[in-house]
Every structure is written in structure tokens, then in C-alpha cells.
Short mmCIF file of C-alpha atoms in Angstrom, two decimals:
data_model
loop_
_atom_site.label_atom_id
_atom_site.label_comp_id
_atom_site.label_asym_id
_atom_site.label_seq_id
_atom_site.Cartn_x
_atom_site.Cartn_y
_atom_site.Cartn_z
CA MET I 1 -33.39 3.15 1.96
CA LEU I 2 -30.79 5.19 -0.20
CA TRP I 3 -28.47 4.96 2.85
CA LEU I 4 -28.66 1.01 2.71
CA ILE I 5 -28.14 0.72 -0.93
CA LEU I 6 -24.93 3.10 -0.81
CA SER I 7 -23.82 1.02 2.17
CA VAL I 8 -24.16 -2.46 0.24
CA ILE I 9 -22.23 -0.93 -2.79
CA LEU I 10 -19.38 0.38 -0.56
CA TYR I 11 -19.12 -2.94 1.10
CA ALA I 12 -18.91 -5.06 -2.04
CA VAL I 13 -16.48 -2.58 -3.40
CA ASN I 14 -14.37 -2.99 -0.35
CA ASN I 15 -14.16 -6.56 -0.87
CA ILE I 16 -12.86 -5.90 -4.29
CA LEU I 17 -10.33 -3.54 -3.34
CA TRP I 18 -9.07 -5.99 -0.58
CA LYS I 19 -8.77 -8.54 -3.53
CA LEU I 20 -6.91 -6.02 -5.93
CA PHE I 21 -4.37 -4.81 -3.19
CA VAL I 22 -3.57 -7.95 -1.23
CA LYS I 23 -1.77 -9.53 -4.07
CA ASP I 24 1.31 -7.61 -3.96
CA GLU I 25 1.51 -7.03 -0.14
CA PHE I 26 1.97 -9.28 2.99
CA PRO I 27 -1.67 -9.30 4.41
CA LEU I 28 -0.67 -8.38 7.90
CA ARG I 29 0.91 -5.36 6.50
CA ILE I 30 -2.12 -4.00 4.45
CA ILE I 31 -4.40 -4.69 7.10
CA ASN I 32 -2.15 -2.65 9.55
CA ARG I 33 -1.77 0.07 7.41
CA ARG I 34 -5.66 0.37 6.68
CA ALA I 35 -6.20 0.09 10.41
CA VAL I 36 -4.20 3.27 11.03
CA PHE I 37 -6.52 5.22 8.91
CA THR I 38 -9.69 3.81 10.13
CA SER I 39 -8.87 4.17 13.70
CA THR I 40 -7.85 7.77 13.19
CA PHE I 41 -11.18 8.30 11.41
CA ALA I 42 -13.04 6.44 14.34
CA MET I 43 -11.24 8.75 16.93
CA LEU I 44 -12.11 11.90 15.02
CA ALA I 45 -15.76 10.80 14.61
CA VAL I 46 -15.65 10.21 18.57
CA TYR I 47 -14.03 13.51 19.31
CA PHE I 48 -16.61 15.60 16.96
CA SER I 49 -19.66 13.66 18.39
CA ASN I 50 -18.49 14.17 22.01
CA THR I 51 -18.94 10.61 22.61
CA ASP I 52 -17.64 9.69 26.36
CA LEU I 53 -14.97 7.08 25.89
CA ASN I 54 -14.25 6.82 29.45
CA THR I 55 -17.60 5.88 30.68
CA TYR I 56 -17.67 3.25 27.86
CA ILE I 57 -14.38 2.05 29.12
CA HIS I 58 -15.90 1.55 32.78
CA HIS I 59 -19.16 -0.19 31.30
CA TYR I 60 -19.73 -3.67 32.20
CA GLY I 61 -19.92 -4.76 28.72
CA PHE I 62 -16.33 -3.53 27.73
CA ILE I 63 -14.67 -6.84 28.07
CA GLN I 64 -17.36 -8.30 25.89
CA VAL I 65 -16.83 -5.92 23.19
CA VAL I 66 -12.90 -6.28 23.40
CA ILE I 67 -13.53 -10.16 23.11
CA ALA I 68 -15.80 -9.57 20.09
CA SER I 69 -13.01 -7.25 18.44
CA LEU I 70 -10.21 -9.75 19.06
CA PHE I 71 -12.71 -12.35 16.89
CA GLY I 72 -13.54 -9.67 14.43
CA THR I 73 -9.77 -9.35 14.04
CA ALA I 74 -9.07 -12.79 13.73
CA GLY I 75 -11.75 -13.26 10.98
CA LEU I 76 -10.51 -10.21 9.01
CA ILE I 77 -6.88 -11.64 9.02
CA MET I 78 -8.14 -15.03 7.77
CA MET I 79 -10.28 -13.43 5.04
CA VAL I 80 -7.43 -11.32 3.81
CA VAL I 81 -4.94 -14.03 3.90
CA PHE I 82 -7.59 -16.12 1.85
CA LEU I 83 -8.30 -13.49 -0.58
CA ARG I 84 -4.62 -13.50 -1.80
CA ASP I 85 -5.07 -16.47 -3.84
CA GLY I 86 -8.76 -17.20 -3.35
CA SER I 87 -11.96 -16.56 -5.00
CA LEU I 88 -14.35 -13.99 -3.98
CA VAL I 89 -17.20 -16.26 -5.03
CA ARG I 90 -16.16 -18.64 -2.26
CA LEU I 91 -15.88 -15.76 0.27
CA GLY I 92 -19.42 -14.62 -0.84
CA TYR I 93 -21.04 -18.18 -0.20
CA TYR I 94 -19.15 -18.42 3.26
CA THR I 95 -20.70 -14.51 3.92
CA LEU I 96 -24.10 -15.78 3.26
CA LEU I 97 -23.69 -18.71 5.34
CA GLY I 98 -22.50 -16.44 8.43
CA ASN I 99 -25.92 -14.30 7.94
CA PHE I 100 -27.71 -17.82 8.16
CA ILE I 101 -25.72 -18.49 11.57
CA ALA I 102 -26.57 -15.03 12.97
CA GLY I 103 -30.35 -15.81 11.64
CA ILE I 104 -30.28 -19.10 13.67
CA TYR I 105 -29.12 -17.26 16.72
CA THR I 106 -31.89 -14.87 16.60
CA TYR I 107 -34.45 -17.94 16.64
CA MET I 108 -32.80 -19.81 19.26
CA PHE I 109 -32.12 -16.92 21.72
CA GLY I 110 -34.50 -14.07 20.65
CA HIS I 111 -37.76 -15.87 22.01
CA THR I 112 -38.81 -16.50 18.26
CA THR I 113 -41.08 -19.77 17.75
CA PHE I 114 -39.62 -22.16 15.39
CA SER I 115 -42.23 -22.51 12.50
CA THR I 116 -42.60 -24.15 9.37
CA LYS I 117 -41.32 -21.12 7.76
CA THR I 118 -38.19 -21.22 9.45
CA ALA I 119 -37.49 -25.10 8.70
CA ILE I 120 -38.10 -24.45 5.02
CA GLY I 121 -35.67 -21.37 5.03
CA THR I 122 -33.08 -23.40 6.80
CA THR I 123 -33.49 -26.60 4.56
CA LEU I 124 -33.08 -24.38 1.47
CA ILE I 125 -29.98 -22.70 2.79
CA ILE I 126 -28.29 -25.94 3.83
CA CYS I 127 -29.27 -27.66 0.54
CA GLY I 128 -27.68 -24.82 -1.61
CA TYR I 129 -24.70 -24.80 0.69
CA LEU I 130 -24.12 -28.62 0.02
CA ILE I 131 -24.63 -28.23 -3.62
CA PHE I 132 -21.80 -25.63 -3.43
CA LEU I 133 -19.45 -28.20 -1.53
CA TYR I 134 -20.16 -30.65 -4.09
CA ASN I 135 -19.11 -28.32 -6.75
CA GLU I 136 -16.13 -27.40 -4.91
CA ARG I 137 -15.14 -31.22 -4.29
CA ARG I 138 -15.23 -31.46 -8.13
CA ASN I 139 -12.78 -28.44 -8.55
CA SER I 140 -10.46 -29.84 -5.81
CA MET I 141 -8.91 -32.08 -8.75
CA THR I 142 -7.55 -29.17 -10.24
CA GLU I 143 -6.97 -26.68 -7.28
CA PRO I 144 -4.98 -28.66 -4.79
CA THR I 145 -5.01 -25.59 -2.21
CA ILE I 146 -8.91 -25.70 -1.88
CA LYS I 147 -9.02 -27.61 1.33
CA SER I 148 -6.66 -24.99 3.20
CA GLN I 149 -9.03 -22.24 1.55
CA HIS I 150 -12.18 -23.68 2.80
CA ILE I 151 -10.32 -24.05 6.52
CA LEU I 152 -9.41 -20.23 6.35
CA LEU I 153 -13.40 -19.75 5.40
CA VAL I 154 -14.81 -21.77 7.98
CA GLY I 155 -12.55 -19.84 10.75
CA MET I 156 -13.38 -16.52 9.11
CA THR I 157 -17.06 -17.33 9.23
CA ILE I 158 -17.06 -18.34 12.88
CA CYS I 159 -14.96 -15.48 14.11
CA PHE I 160 -16.99 -13.08 12.24
CA SER I 161 -20.14 -14.50 13.19
CA VAL I 162 -19.12 -14.63 17.06
CA SER I 163 -17.91 -11.22 16.90
CA MET I 164 -21.07 -9.86 15.15
CA LEU I 165 -23.41 -11.34 17.59
CA ILE I 166 -21.66 -10.22 20.82
CA GLN I 167 -21.46 -6.66 19.11
CA TRP I 168 -25.35 -6.90 18.42
CA GLU I 169 -25.93 -7.75 22.15
CA ASN I 170 -23.73 -4.75 23.23
CA LEU I 171 -25.25 -2.11 20.79
CA LYS I 172 -28.22 -2.14 22.93
CA THR I 173 -26.71 -0.25 25.64
CA LEU I 174 -23.55 1.08 23.84
CA PRO I 175 -23.13 3.97 21.36
CA ALA I 176 -22.22 2.58 17.85
CA LEU I 177 -18.99 4.49 17.99
CA THR I 178 -17.57 3.01 21.00
CA VAL I 179 -17.99 -0.35 19.19
CA ILE I 180 -16.73 0.69 16.03
CA SER I 181 -13.65 2.42 17.73
CA SER I 182 -12.79 -0.68 19.67
CA GLN I 183 -12.87 -2.78 16.84
CA GLU I 184 -10.60 -0.51 14.54
CA ILE I 185 -7.94 0.05 17.61
CA THR I 186 -7.83 -3.68 18.18
CA VAL I 187 -7.07 -4.65 14.62
CA LEU I 188 -4.45 -1.94 14.89
CA LEU I 189 -2.86 -3.06 17.99
CA VAL I 190 -3.13 -6.95 17.11
CA THR I 191 -1.33 -6.54 13.76
CA THR I 192 1.12 -4.13 15.04
CA ILE I 193 2.39 -6.82 17.39
CA ALA I 194 1.94 -9.67 14.88
CA LEU I 195 4.36 -7.62 12.62
CA PHE I 196 7.15 -7.84 14.91
CA PHE I 197 7.17 -11.81 14.90
CA PHE I 198 6.89 -11.83 11.00
CA LYS I 199 9.67 -10.68 8.78
CA THR I 200 8.16 -9.26 5.56
CA GLN I 201 9.74 -8.07 2.42
CA LYS I 202 9.52 -4.40 1.48
CA PRO I 203 6.71 -3.80 -1.18
CA SER I 204 7.62 -3.49 -4.67
CA ALA I 205 5.43 -0.27 -5.14
CA SER I 206 6.24 3.14 -3.75
CA SER I 207 5.10 4.41 -0.45
CA LEU I 208 3.30 7.06 -1.71
CA LEU I 209 1.06 4.88 -4.09
CA ILE I 210 0.83 2.23 -1.25
CA THR I 211 -0.48 5.07 0.88
CA LYS I 212 -3.11 6.31 -1.57
CA LYS I 213 -4.22 2.76 -2.25
CA THR I 214 -4.70 2.08 1.89
CA ALA I 215 -6.36 5.53 2.06
CA ILE I 216 -9.05 4.53 -0.77
CA MET I 217 -9.84 1.33 1.07
CA ALA I 218 -10.21 3.17 4.44
CA VAL I 219 -12.42 5.69 3.07
CA VAL I 220 -14.58 3.16 1.53
CA ILE I 221 -15.16 1.06 4.34
CA PHE I 222 -15.61 3.99 6.79
CA ALA I 223 -18.21 5.26 4.26
CA GLY I 224 -19.99 2.00 4.37
CA ILE I 225 -20.14 1.60 8.07
CA PHE I 226 -21.31 5.18 8.36
CA THR I 227 -24.01 5.10 5.61
CA GLY I 228 -25.15 1.54 7.12
CA THR I 229 -25.59 2.89 10.42
CA ILE I 230 -27.53 5.75 9.33
CA GLY I 231 -29.54 3.35 6.90
CA LEU I 232 -30.24 0.89 9.82
CA LYS I 233 -31.74 3.61 11.98
CA LEU I 234 -34.09 4.68 8.91
CA VAL I 235 -35.58 1.51 7.56
CA ASN I 236 -37.67 -1.62 8.92
CA PRO I 237 -35.84 -4.98 10.17
CA PHE I 238 -36.70 -6.55 6.88
CA VAL I 239 -35.13 -4.30 4.46
CA ALA I 240 -31.91 -4.10 6.78
CA SER I 241 -31.80 -7.87 6.71
CA VAL I 242 -32.13 -8.01 2.99
CA SER I 243 -29.07 -5.44 2.50
CA GLY I 244 -26.98 -8.01 4.76
CA VAL I 245 -27.68 -10.74 1.95
CA ALA I 246 -27.35 -8.25 -0.87
CA VAL I 247 -23.43 -7.40 -0.11
CA PRO I 248 -21.94 -11.08 -0.85
CA ILE I 249 -24.54 -11.38 -3.69
CA LEU I 250 -23.08 -8.18 -5.56
CA THR I 251 -19.44 -9.15 -4.42
CA MET I 252 -19.91 -12.31 -6.30
CA PHE I 253 -21.31 -10.78 -9.36
CA ILE I 254 -18.82 -8.07 -9.68
CA ALA I 255 -15.91 -10.43 -9.13
CA SER I 256 -17.30 -12.57 -12.00
CA PHE I 257 -17.09 -9.73 -14.29
CA LEU I 258 -13.53 -8.41 -13.04
CA PHE I 259 -11.62 -11.77 -12.12
CA HIS I 260 -11.70 -15.13 -13.26
CA ASP I 261 -14.38 -16.28 -10.82
CA LYS I 262 -16.83 -17.19 -13.35
CA LEU I 263 -20.41 -18.25 -11.97
CA LYS I 264 -21.35 -21.98 -13.33
CA LEU I 265 -24.83 -23.77 -13.46
CA LEU I 266 -24.32 -25.06 -10.14
CA HIS I 267 -23.30 -21.70 -8.58
CA PHE I 268 -26.49 -20.21 -9.79
CA VAL I 269 -28.49 -23.18 -8.35
CA SER I 270 -26.99 -23.17 -5.09
CA LEU I 271 -27.02 -19.26 -4.73
CA THR I 272 -30.78 -19.28 -5.72
CA LEU I 273 -31.46 -21.59 -2.98
CA MET I 274 -29.55 -19.87 -0.32
CA ILE I 275 -31.02 -16.42 -1.29
CA ILE I 276 -34.75 -17.82 -0.94
CA GLY I 277 -33.73 -19.53 2.27
CA SER I 278 -32.40 -16.43 3.63
CA VAL I 279 -35.31 -14.36 2.23
CA ILE I 280 -37.78 -16.84 3.88
CA LEU I 281 -35.91 -16.53 7.26
CA ILE I 282 -35.95 -13.05 7.19
#
């Protein structure tokens, strides 16, 4: 349980760090720089754990993992682009929505009977999300970019959900490190190629300071992945599922204190409905 709690905190801190550091730098560049560190960490972990990547590359699920990694990379890019000007509270809602999509998938394809409990949980989550959208519509009067932000978040949610579900299926037959390595290397390759087509200004901060910031981000997220993987092996599915819901909630509350993402009454109402719905579905 302690491993999962630590993982939740690290994932929430990771979201905060993205928000803090992406303000002064081109999103693709900061993603690329972090991917250099995380890819290195992943390959070192593969080496010291004696994981046979050659066997993995010839595995029948290799193409699926690559596709999942491409979706995950696209989702990450949209998330970071959004965070440059967007709110972590909005991000939290769509992360909860992504968990809901994953839950629906397990009910549809996991041979689970659709029960009254499922219907109630689904209804509460949808109602909470609709209240959130109603509040966002009111805010659109003062925030002209809100529609484009929602488009980015919808795209992010779809990409992350598809990536997660494909990887979840492949983790049944492949070691976790091979999937993690594929994801990080794909992020590095895609962003490196993309940067050739985008001219970016040189960051105002010193190279040493930027490197330090990126290293901190890489250590935090890799530690989150590591502790989360250990935690998933030690706890029952219910506790593991609750931990997935806890990350966006913790992120939102931290953001409400650190930034101008103030939580209003409608936020608490919609959040409460979505959280209760998620727990019921679990």
C-alpha cells in the first residue's frame, strides 16, 4: 500500500512540474529533453535486470506495443501543449474521464456482467462531467481559448486511453520493462524527428538550469512508474484502481493551492459525483 501511495504522490508532482517548467520552453523540446533521461533510465533498468529485448522485438505483440507507444506519445504532446496555458483542474477532469473509459472497456470486453451497480456508477460519472461542462460553458465568456483547450484534452484522453488499454492487454504476455522502454524510446524518436520541422527559440534560462529541471522531472516520473509497478503487484485490484482515481484528484487540489486554479462549488459537486461513480464502478 505504501508503494502505491508514494506512486500517487509522485505522479501528481509530475503533473505540477510539467505545468511549472513548460511555461518558459517549447513543449516539444522539453518533452524531448526529458525523454533522453527516461529512455536512458529505462535502458539501464533493462540491462541490469537482464531483460531480453531481442526476444521482445520478435514477439507477436511488438507491433501493438509500438502502436500503443505512438498513441501515448501523441497524448503526452497534447497534454503538455495544453498545460502551457491550461488549467490542471481541467486536466484532472479529463484524467478521471480516461479512467472511466478504461473501466467501461473492462466491462464490455472483460466478460463482466452489466449490473445495476455499473449503471449507477456510469450515470454519476456522466452527470458529474456534464456539470463540469456546464461550468466550462459559463467560463467561455471570459476565456476565448477554452474551446481549443477542450479539443486538446479530448484528443489527449482518447490517445492515453487507447495506449493504456493496448498496453494493458500486452502486459499479460510481456515484461513491464519492455513496454516502458518502448514508450520512452518512442517519445524520444518522435519528438526528435518533429523538432526538425519546428524552429524554436533558444530558452532564456541557462543550459545547466534547464538540464537540472529536466533531470528532476525524469527522476520523479520514473520513480512514480517504478513504485507504481511494485505497488500493483502487492495490493488487490480494488486498491490499485482507487490509486488511479487518486492521482488527478490530488493534482487538482495541489494546483488549487499553487496556481490560480481555484475550485468552486460546481467543481466540488461534479468532482464528488465523478469520484463516487468511479468508486462504485471499481
